[in-house]
Coordinates of C-alpha atoms and ligand atoms in Angstrom, one line a residue:
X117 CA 101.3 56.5 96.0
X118 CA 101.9 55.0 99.0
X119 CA 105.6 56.6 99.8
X120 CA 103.4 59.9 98.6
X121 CA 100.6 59.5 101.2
X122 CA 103.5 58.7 103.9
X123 CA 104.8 61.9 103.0
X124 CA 101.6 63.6 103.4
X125 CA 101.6 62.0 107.0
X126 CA 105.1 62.9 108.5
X127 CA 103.9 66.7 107.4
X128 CA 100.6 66.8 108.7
X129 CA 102.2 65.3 112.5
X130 CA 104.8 67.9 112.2
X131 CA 102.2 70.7 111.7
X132 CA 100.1 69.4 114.2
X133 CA 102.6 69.1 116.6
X134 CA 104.0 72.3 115.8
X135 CA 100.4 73.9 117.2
X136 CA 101.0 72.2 120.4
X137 CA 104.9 73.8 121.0
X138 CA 103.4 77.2 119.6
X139 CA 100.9 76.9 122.6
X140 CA 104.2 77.9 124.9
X141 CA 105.9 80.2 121.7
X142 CA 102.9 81.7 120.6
X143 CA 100.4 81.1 117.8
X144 CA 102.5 82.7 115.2
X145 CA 105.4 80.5 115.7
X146 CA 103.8 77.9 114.3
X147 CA 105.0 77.2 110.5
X148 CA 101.7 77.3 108.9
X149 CA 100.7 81.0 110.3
X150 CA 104.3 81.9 110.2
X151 CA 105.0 81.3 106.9
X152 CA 101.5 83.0 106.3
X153 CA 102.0 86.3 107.7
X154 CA 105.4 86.4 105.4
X155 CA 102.9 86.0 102.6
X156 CA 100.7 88.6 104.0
X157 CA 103.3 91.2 104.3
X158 CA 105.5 90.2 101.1
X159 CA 102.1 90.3 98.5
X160 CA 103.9 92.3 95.5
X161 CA 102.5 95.7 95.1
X162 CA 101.2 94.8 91.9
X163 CA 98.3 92.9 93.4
X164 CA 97.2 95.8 95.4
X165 CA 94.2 96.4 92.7
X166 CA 92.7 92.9 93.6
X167 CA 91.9 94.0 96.9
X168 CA 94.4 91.8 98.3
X169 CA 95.7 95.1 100.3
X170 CA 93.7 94.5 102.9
X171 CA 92.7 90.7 104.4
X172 CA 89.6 90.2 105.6
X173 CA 88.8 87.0 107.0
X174 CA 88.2 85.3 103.8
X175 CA 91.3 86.2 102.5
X176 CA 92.9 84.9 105.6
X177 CA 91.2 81.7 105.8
X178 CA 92.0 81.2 101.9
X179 CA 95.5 82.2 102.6
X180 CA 96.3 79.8 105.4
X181 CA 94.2 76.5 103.2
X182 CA 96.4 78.0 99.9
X183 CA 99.6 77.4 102.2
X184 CA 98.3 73.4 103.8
X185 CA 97.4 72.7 100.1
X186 CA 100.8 73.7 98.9
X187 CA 102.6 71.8 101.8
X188 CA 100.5 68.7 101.0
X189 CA 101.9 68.9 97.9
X190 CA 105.4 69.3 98.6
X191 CA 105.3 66.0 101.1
X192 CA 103.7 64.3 98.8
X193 CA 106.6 64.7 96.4
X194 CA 109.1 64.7 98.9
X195 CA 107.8 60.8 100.2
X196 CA 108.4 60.3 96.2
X197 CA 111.6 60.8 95.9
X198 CA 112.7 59.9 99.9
X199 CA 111.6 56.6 99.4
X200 CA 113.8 56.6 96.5
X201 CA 116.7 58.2 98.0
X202 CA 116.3 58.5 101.3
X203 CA 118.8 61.7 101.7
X204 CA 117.2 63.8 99.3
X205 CA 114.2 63.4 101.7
X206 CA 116.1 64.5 104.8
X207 CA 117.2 67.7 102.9
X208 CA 113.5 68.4 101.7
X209 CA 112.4 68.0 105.2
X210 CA 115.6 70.3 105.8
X211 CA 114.0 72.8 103.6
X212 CA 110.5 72.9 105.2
X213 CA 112.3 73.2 108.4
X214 CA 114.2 76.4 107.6
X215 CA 111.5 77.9 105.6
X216 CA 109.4 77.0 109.1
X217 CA 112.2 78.7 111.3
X218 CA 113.1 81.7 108.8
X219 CA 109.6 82.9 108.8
X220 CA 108.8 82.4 112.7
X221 CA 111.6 84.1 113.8
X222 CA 111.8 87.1 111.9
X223 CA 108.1 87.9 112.8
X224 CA 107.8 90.9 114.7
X225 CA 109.0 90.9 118.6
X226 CA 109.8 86.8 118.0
X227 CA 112.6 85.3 120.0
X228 CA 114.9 82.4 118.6
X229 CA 111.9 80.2 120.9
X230 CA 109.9 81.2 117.7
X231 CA 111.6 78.5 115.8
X232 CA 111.0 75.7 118.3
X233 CA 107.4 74.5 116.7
X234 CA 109.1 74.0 113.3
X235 CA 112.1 72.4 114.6
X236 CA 110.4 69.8 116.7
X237 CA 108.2 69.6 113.7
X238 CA 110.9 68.3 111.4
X239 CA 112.2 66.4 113.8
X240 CA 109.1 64.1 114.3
X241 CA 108.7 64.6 110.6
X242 CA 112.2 62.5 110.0
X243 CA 110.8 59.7 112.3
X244 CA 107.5 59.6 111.0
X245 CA 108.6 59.2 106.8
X246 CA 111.0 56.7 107.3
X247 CA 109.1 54.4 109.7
X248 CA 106.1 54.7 107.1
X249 CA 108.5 54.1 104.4
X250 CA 110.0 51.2 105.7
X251 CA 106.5 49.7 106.3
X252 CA 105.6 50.7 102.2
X253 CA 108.9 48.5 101.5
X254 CA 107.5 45.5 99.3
X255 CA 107.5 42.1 100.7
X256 CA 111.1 40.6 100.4
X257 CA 112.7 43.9 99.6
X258 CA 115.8 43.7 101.5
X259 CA 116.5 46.5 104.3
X260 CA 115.2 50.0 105.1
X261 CA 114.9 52.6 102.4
X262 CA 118.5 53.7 100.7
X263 CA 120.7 55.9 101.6
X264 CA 122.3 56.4 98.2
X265 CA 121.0 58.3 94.9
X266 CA 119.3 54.9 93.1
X267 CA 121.2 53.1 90.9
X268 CA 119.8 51.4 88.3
X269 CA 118.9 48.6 90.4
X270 CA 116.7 50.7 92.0
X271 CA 113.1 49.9 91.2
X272 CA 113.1 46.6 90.1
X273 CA 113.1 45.1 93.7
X274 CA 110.1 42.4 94.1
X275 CA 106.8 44.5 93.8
X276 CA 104.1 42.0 96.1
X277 CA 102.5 43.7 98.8
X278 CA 100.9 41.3 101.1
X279 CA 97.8 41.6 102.4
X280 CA 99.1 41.8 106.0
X281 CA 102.0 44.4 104.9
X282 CA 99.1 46.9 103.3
X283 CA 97.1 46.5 106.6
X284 CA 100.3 47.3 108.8
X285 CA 100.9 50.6 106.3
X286 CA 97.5 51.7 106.1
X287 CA 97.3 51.5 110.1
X288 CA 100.4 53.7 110.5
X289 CA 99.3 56.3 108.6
X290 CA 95.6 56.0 110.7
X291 CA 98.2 56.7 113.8
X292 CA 99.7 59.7 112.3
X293 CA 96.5 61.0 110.9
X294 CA 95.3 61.0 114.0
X295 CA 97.9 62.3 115.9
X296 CA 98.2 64.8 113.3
X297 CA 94.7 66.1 114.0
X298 CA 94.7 65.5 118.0
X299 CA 97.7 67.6 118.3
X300 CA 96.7 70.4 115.6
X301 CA 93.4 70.9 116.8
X302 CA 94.5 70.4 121.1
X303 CA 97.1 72.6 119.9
X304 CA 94.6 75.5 118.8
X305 CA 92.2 74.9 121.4
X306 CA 94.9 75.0 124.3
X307 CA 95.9 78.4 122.2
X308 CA 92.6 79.8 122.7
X309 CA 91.7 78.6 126.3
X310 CA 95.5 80.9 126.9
X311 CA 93.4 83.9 125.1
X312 CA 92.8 87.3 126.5
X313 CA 88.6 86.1 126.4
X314 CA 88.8 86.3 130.8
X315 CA 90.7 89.4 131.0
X316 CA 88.1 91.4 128.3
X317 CA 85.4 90.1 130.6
X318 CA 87.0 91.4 133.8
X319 CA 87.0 94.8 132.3
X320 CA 84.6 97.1 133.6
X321 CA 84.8 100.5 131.3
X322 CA 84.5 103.4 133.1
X323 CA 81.7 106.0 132.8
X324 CA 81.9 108.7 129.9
X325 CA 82.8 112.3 131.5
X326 CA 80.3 113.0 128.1
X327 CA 77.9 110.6 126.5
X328 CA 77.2 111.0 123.3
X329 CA 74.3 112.7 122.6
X330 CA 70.8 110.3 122.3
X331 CA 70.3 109.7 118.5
X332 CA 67.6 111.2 116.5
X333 CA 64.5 109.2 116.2
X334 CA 65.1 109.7 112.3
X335 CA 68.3 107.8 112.0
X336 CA 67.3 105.2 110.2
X337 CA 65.8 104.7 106.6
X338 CA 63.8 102.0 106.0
X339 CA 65.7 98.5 103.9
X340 CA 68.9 100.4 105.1
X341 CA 71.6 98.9 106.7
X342 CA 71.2 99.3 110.5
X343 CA 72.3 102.5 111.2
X344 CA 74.9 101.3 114.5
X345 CA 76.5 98.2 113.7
X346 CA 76.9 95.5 115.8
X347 CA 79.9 94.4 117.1
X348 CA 79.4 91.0 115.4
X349 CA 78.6 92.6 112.2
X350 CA 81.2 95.0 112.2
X351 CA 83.8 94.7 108.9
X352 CA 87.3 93.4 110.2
X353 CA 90.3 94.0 108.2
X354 CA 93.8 93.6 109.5
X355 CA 97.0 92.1 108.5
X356 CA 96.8 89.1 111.9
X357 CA 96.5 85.9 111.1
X358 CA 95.8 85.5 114.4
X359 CA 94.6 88.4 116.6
X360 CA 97.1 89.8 118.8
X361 CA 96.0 88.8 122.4
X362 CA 97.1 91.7 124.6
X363 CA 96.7 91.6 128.3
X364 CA 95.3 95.4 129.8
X365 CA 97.5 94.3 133.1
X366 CA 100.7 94.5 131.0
X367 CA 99.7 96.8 128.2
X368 CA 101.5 100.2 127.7
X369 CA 101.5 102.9 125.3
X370 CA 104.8 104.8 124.6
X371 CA 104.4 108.4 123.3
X372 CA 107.9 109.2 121.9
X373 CA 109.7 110.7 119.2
X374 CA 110.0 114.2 118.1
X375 CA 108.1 115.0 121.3
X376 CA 109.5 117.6 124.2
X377 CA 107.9 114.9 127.1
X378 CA 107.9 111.7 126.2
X379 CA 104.9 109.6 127.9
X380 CA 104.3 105.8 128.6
X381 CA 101.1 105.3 130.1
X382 CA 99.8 101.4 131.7
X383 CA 96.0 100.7 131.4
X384 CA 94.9 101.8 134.7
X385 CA 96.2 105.0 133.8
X386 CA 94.0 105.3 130.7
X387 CA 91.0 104.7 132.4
X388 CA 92.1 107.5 135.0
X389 CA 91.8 109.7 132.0
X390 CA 88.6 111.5 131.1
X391 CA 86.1 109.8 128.5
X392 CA 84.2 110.6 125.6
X393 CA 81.6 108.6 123.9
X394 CA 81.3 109.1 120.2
X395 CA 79.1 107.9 117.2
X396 CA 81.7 107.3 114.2
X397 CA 81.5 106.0 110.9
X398 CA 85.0 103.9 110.5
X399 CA 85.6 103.4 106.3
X400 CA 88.2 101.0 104.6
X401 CA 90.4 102.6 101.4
X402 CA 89.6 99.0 100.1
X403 CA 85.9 99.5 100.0
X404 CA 84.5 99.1 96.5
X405 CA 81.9 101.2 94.8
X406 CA 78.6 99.8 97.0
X407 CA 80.6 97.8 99.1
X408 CA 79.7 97.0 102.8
X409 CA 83.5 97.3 104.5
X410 CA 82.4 100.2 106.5
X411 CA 80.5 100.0 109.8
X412 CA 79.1 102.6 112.6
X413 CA 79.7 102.6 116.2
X414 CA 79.6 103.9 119.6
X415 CA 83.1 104.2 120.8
X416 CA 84.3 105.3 124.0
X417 CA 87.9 107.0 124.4
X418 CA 89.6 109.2 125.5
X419 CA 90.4 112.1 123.1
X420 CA 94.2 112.0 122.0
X421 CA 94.8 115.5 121.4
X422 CA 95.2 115.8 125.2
X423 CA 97.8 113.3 125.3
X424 CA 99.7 114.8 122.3
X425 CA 99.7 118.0 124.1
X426 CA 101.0 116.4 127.1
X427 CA 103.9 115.0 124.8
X428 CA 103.8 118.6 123.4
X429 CA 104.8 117.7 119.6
X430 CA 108.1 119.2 118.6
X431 CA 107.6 121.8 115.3
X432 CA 107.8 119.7 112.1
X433 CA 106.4 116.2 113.9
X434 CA 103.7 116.2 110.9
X435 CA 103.1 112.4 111.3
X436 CA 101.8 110.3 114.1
X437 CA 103.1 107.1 113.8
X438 CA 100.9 104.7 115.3
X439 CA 102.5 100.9 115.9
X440 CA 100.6 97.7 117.2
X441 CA 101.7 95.3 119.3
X442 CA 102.2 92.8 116.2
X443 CA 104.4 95.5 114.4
X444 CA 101.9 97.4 112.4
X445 CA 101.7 100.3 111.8
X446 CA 99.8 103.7 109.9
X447 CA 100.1 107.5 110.1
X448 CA 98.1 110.5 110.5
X449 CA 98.8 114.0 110.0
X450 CA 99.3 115.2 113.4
X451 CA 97.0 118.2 112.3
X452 CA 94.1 116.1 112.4
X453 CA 94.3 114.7 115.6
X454 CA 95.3 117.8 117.4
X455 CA 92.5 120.0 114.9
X456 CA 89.9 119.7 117.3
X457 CA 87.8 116.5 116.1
X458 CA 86.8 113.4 118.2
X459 CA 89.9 111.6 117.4
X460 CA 90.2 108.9 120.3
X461 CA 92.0 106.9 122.3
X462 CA 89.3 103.8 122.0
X463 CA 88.3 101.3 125.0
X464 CA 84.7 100.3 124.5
X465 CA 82.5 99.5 121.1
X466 CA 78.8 99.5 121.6
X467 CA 79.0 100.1 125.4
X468 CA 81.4 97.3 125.5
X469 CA 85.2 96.5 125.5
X470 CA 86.8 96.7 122.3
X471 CA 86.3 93.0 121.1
X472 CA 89.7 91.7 120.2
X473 CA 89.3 91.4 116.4
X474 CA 88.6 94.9 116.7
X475 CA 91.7 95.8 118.9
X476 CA 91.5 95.0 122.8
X477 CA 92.4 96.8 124.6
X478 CA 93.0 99.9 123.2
X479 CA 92.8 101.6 120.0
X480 CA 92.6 104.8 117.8
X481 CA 89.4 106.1 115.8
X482 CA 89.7 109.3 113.3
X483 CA 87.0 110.9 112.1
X484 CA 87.5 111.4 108.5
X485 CA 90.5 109.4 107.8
X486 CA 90.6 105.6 106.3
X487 CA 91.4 103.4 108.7
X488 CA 94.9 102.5 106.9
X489 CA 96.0 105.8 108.2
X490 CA 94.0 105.9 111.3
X491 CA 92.6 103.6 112.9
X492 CA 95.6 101.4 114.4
X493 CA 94.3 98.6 117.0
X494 CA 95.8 96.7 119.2
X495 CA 98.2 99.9 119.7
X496 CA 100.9 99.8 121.9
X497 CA 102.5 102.7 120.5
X498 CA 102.7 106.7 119.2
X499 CA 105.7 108.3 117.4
X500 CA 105.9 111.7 116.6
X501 CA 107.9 112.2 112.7
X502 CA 108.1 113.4 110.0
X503 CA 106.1 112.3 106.6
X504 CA 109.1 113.0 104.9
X505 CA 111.0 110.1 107.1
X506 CA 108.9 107.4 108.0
X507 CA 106.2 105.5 105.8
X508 CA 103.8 103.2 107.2
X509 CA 102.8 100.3 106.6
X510 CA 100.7 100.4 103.6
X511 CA 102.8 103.3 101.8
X512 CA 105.0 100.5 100.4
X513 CA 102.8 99.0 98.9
X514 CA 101.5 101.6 97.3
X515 CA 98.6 103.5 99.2
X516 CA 98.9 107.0 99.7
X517 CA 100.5 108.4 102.9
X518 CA 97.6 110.5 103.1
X519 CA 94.0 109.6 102.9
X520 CA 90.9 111.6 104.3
X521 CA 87.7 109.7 103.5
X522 CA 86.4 110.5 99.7
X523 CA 82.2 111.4 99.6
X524 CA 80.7 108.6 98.9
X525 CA 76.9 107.0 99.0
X526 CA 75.3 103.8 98.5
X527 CA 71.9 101.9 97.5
X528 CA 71.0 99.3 100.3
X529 CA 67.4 98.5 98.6
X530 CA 66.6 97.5 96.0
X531 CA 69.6 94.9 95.7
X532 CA 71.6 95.0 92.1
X533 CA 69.1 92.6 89.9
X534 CA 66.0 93.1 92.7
X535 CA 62.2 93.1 90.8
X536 CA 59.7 94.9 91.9
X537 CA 56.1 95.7 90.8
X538 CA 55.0 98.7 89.2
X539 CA 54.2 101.8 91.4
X540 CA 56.0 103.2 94.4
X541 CA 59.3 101.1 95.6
X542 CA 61.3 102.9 98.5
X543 CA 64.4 103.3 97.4
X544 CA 67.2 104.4 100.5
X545 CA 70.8 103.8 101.6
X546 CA 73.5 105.7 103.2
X547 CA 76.5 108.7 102.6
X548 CA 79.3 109.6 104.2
X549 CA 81.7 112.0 104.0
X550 CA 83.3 111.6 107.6
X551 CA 83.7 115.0 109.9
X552 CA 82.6 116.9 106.6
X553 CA 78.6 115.9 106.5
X554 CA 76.3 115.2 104.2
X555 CA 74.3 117.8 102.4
X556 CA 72.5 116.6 100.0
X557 CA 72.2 112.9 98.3
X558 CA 70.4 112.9 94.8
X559 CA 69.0 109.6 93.1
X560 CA 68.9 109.1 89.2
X561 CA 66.4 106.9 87.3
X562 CA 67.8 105.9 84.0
X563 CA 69.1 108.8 82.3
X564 CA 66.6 110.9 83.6
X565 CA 67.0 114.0 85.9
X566 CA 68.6 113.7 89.3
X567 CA 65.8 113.9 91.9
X568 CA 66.7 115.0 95.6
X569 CA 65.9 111.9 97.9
X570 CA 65.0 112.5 101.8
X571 CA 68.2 112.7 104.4
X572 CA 67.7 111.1 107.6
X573 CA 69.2 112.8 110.3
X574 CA 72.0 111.8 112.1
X575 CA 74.8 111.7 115.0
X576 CA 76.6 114.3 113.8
X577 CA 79.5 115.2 110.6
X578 CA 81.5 112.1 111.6
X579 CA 78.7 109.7 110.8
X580 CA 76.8 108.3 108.4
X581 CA 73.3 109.7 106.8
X582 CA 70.9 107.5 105.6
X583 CA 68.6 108.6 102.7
X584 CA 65.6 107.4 101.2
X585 CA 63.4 108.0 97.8
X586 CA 60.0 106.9 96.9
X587 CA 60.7 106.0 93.4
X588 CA 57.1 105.6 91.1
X589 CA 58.5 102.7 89.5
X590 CA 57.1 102.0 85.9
X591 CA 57.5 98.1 84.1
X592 CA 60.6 97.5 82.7
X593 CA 64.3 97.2 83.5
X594 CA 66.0 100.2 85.1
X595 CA 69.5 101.4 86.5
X596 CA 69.1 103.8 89.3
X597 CA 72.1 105.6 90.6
X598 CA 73.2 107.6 93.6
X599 CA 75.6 110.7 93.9
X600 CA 76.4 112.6 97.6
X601 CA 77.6 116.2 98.1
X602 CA 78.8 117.1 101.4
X603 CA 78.6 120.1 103.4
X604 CA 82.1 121.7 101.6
X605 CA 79.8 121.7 98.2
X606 CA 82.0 118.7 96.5
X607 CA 79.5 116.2 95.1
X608 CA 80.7 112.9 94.5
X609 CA 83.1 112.7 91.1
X610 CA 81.2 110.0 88.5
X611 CA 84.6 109.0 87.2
X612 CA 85.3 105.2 88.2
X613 CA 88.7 104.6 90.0
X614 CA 90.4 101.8 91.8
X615 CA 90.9 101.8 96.1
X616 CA 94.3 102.2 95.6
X617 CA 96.4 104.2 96.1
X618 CA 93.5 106.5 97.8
X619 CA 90.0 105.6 97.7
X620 CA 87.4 104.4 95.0
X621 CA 85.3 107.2 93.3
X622 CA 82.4 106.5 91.0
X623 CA 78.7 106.6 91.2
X624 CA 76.6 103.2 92.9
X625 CA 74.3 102.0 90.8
X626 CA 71.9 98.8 91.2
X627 CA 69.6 97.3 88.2
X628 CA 66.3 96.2 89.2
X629 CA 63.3 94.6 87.3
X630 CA 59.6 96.1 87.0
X631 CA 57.0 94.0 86.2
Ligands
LIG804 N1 97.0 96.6 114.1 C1 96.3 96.8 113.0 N2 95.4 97.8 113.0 C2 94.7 98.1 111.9 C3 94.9 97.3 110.7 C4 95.8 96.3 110.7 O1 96.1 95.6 109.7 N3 96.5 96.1 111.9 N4 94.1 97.6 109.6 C5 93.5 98.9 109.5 C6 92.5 99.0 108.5 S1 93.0 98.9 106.9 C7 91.2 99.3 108.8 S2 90.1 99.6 107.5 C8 90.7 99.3 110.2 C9 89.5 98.3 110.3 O2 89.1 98.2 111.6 P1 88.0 97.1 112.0 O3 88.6 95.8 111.7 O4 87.8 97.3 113.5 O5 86.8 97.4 111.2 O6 91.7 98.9 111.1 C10 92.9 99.4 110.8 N5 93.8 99.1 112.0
LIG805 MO1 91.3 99.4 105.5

């Protein structure tokens, strides 16, 4: 127990310490979110159906407690068996060290600094077991711990622990503890104060060469989800464990590839450029059936089909391959960009800079395209290919190449399991069916006939449309159902399917309670 709990110790002091190097190497570097992101990008395929696809801050915060856990585990065994055979503990602590160093460094853009945290980690980590061990040596025990493999001797040394020698261990492992959590949690603070939080605030956006039109007074249905979201409440997926912290003053973006005039532009440059202000309805592949990881908002850009003109797209450059600073990366059809739609060049969310879980400074919004092919934040750069020769990202892992955004609609009120009394309950929610529209959005009581409900109006096709129904609600339990059609005719398929590899399909429905 106690050469387990010492084990425990010279781990935790190497992770913490680790965060405190990473300040200087960067917060990927250190072990914990280094061997993370490996897990992130290496998640088999196979999983994809669990929604792990896509890691939204749960999944991130479950992913880097999953990883501690395991560690803790692994010390604890390894102070086992190192206070046994001292050697065998070295060469655990060996292991952890170039797991530590193989993840860091082979992170995207990471130098050989990378493996610095996890080095000096394991270093202390050497230090700290075998001073604890030698304090868990029982009273009379000759000598430190052994360097050999035990023999059979091993083991049956004198077993008394004085008082004085438990209160000696128990206070060294009180040091490490806390030096463990001074220097892990300094370590992430002095990370954050080194942030990109001043720069975002110096930024002052420039004025839209076109505002977006003022919305309708109609937007919103009442017990529907607010029609803009906030910036706060706006989903987040991405695959950082730690959001890329780009400053404007050194950001570029390179337009290259099968291009006739390659382009890098700097930030100031961008803001040079003429802006657009836009309502659009961003989507996740991974949404569910009735789930919430979509989100509307007021984006200001500039529109990228200028810029790919510029770069003047060689014939056959079907795929814009959009890269972000941490490596990632997704493709749209070039088509789509250049078609004519409000694809842009983002800067500002809700009239202000792009908050950095959502991609400061800069980054791309499609209308009508999932966001795993589209919407690439933190972007630092544009290559024109081919489909045929470049997958993104996701395409590995088996998402489509190409994904426009499926019809789809959703009951906000009543919730699934809701009651009610008898007589009229509103019933609304949105549709979408991004840079299509929404035509028509039809509610279902039980298995009776499919009623038109009331559309709200809205921004325009690349947004949202909230609907509501006043339902005459009679006593009993009931399943009410939704279906879309857009403005091309299609109305929503009722067959269930997955998010992967393109988009879920299937009709929402909520139960709710009369009486
Ligand atoms: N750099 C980067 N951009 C990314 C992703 C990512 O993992 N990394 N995820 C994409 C996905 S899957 C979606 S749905 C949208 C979500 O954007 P949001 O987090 O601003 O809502 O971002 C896209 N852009
Ligand atoms: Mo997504």
């Amino acid at each position: 127990m106690r050469a387990g709990l010492a084990g425990v110790a010279a781990a935790a002091v190497a992770v913490g310490v680790a965060e405190v190097v990473a300040v200087l190497t960067g917060p990927l570097s250190a072990p914990l979110l280094a061997v993370g992101g490996v897990v992130v990008d290496n998640v088999p395929p196979a999983m994809k159906d669990f929604g792990v696809a896509v890691f939204g801050v749960h999944d991130k915060t479950a992913l880097i407690t999953g990883t501690a856990i395991l560690l803790a585990a692994y010390a604890f065994g390894l102070g086992i068996v190192a206070a046994r055979w001292w050697r065998a503990g070295l060469a655990g602590i060996g292991l952890f060290a170039v797991i530590g160093v193989a993840a860091a460094v082979t992170r995207h853009d990471a130098g050989v600094t990378a493996a610095l945290p996890t080095l000096v980690g394991a270093a202390l980590a050497v230090f700290v077991l075998r001073y604890l061990l030698d304090l868990t040596r029982p009273d009379g025990a000759d000598g430190p711990v052994s360097d050999e493999a035990p023999t059979e001797k091993a083991g049956t040394a004198p077993t008394a622990y004085s008082y004085e020698s438990r209160r000696r261990f128990l206070q060294a492992l009180g040091i490490a503890g806390g030096i463990a959590l001074v220097s892990g949690f300094g370590g992430r603070l002095l990370t954050s104060r080194r942030a990109v939080t001043q720069a975002r605030k110096d930024v002052v956006l420039p004025a839209a060469r076109q505002t977006a039109p003022p919305l309708p007074s109609g937007v919103q249905a009442q017990g529907a989800t607010p029609f803009v979201s906030s910036n706060k409440d706006f989903y987040r997926i991405d695959t950082a464990l730690y959001p890329p912290q780009v400053d404007p003053s050194t950001w570029q973006l390179k337009i290259h590839g099968m291009v006739r005039n390659p382009i890098t532009i700097t930030w100031e440059e961008l803001l040079q450029r003429p802006m657009i202000e836009r309502y659009v309805t961003l989507a996740c592949v991974s949404n569910e059936v009735g789930g919430d990881l979509i989100g509307n908002a007021l984006w200001l850009g500039t529109p990228i089909k200028e810029l790919l003109d510029e770069a003047d797209p060689l014939p056959g450059a079907d795929q814009v391959v959009q890269r972000s600073v941490d490596g990632w990366t997704c493709g749209s059809p070039t088509a789509a960009l250049r078609d004519g739609r409000d694809a842009l060049l983002a800067v500002g969310m809700n009239g202000v800079p792009l908050p950095v879980d959502h991609g400061f400074p800069v980054r791309m919004v499609v209308p009508g395209l999932y966001g795993y092919v589209s919407a690439c934040k933190w972007i630092t750069e544009i290559e024109l290919a081919r489909f045929a020769d470049f997958d993104a990202y996701w395409v590995p892992r088996g998402w489509s190449q190409q994904a426009p955004i499926k019809t789809e609609s959703r009951i906000d009120t009543p919730r699934d399991g809701a009651a009610r009394s008898p007589g009229t309950v509103p019933i609304a929610g949105v549709a979408w069916a991004q840079h299509r529209g929404i035509s028509k959005v039809e509610v279902q009581i039980d298995d009776g006939p499919w009623a038109v409900a009331e559309l709200h109006e809205t921004a325009s096709a690349d947004t949202w449309r909230q609907w509501s129904y006043p339902w005459q609600a009679t006593e009993g339990q009931h399943i009410l159902r939704v279906r879309a059609t857009d403005t091309s005719g299609q109305t929503q398929t009722s067959t269930p399917a997955p998010p992967a590899p393109d988009g879920a399909t299937g009709w929402h429905s909520v139960q709710v309670n009369v009486g």
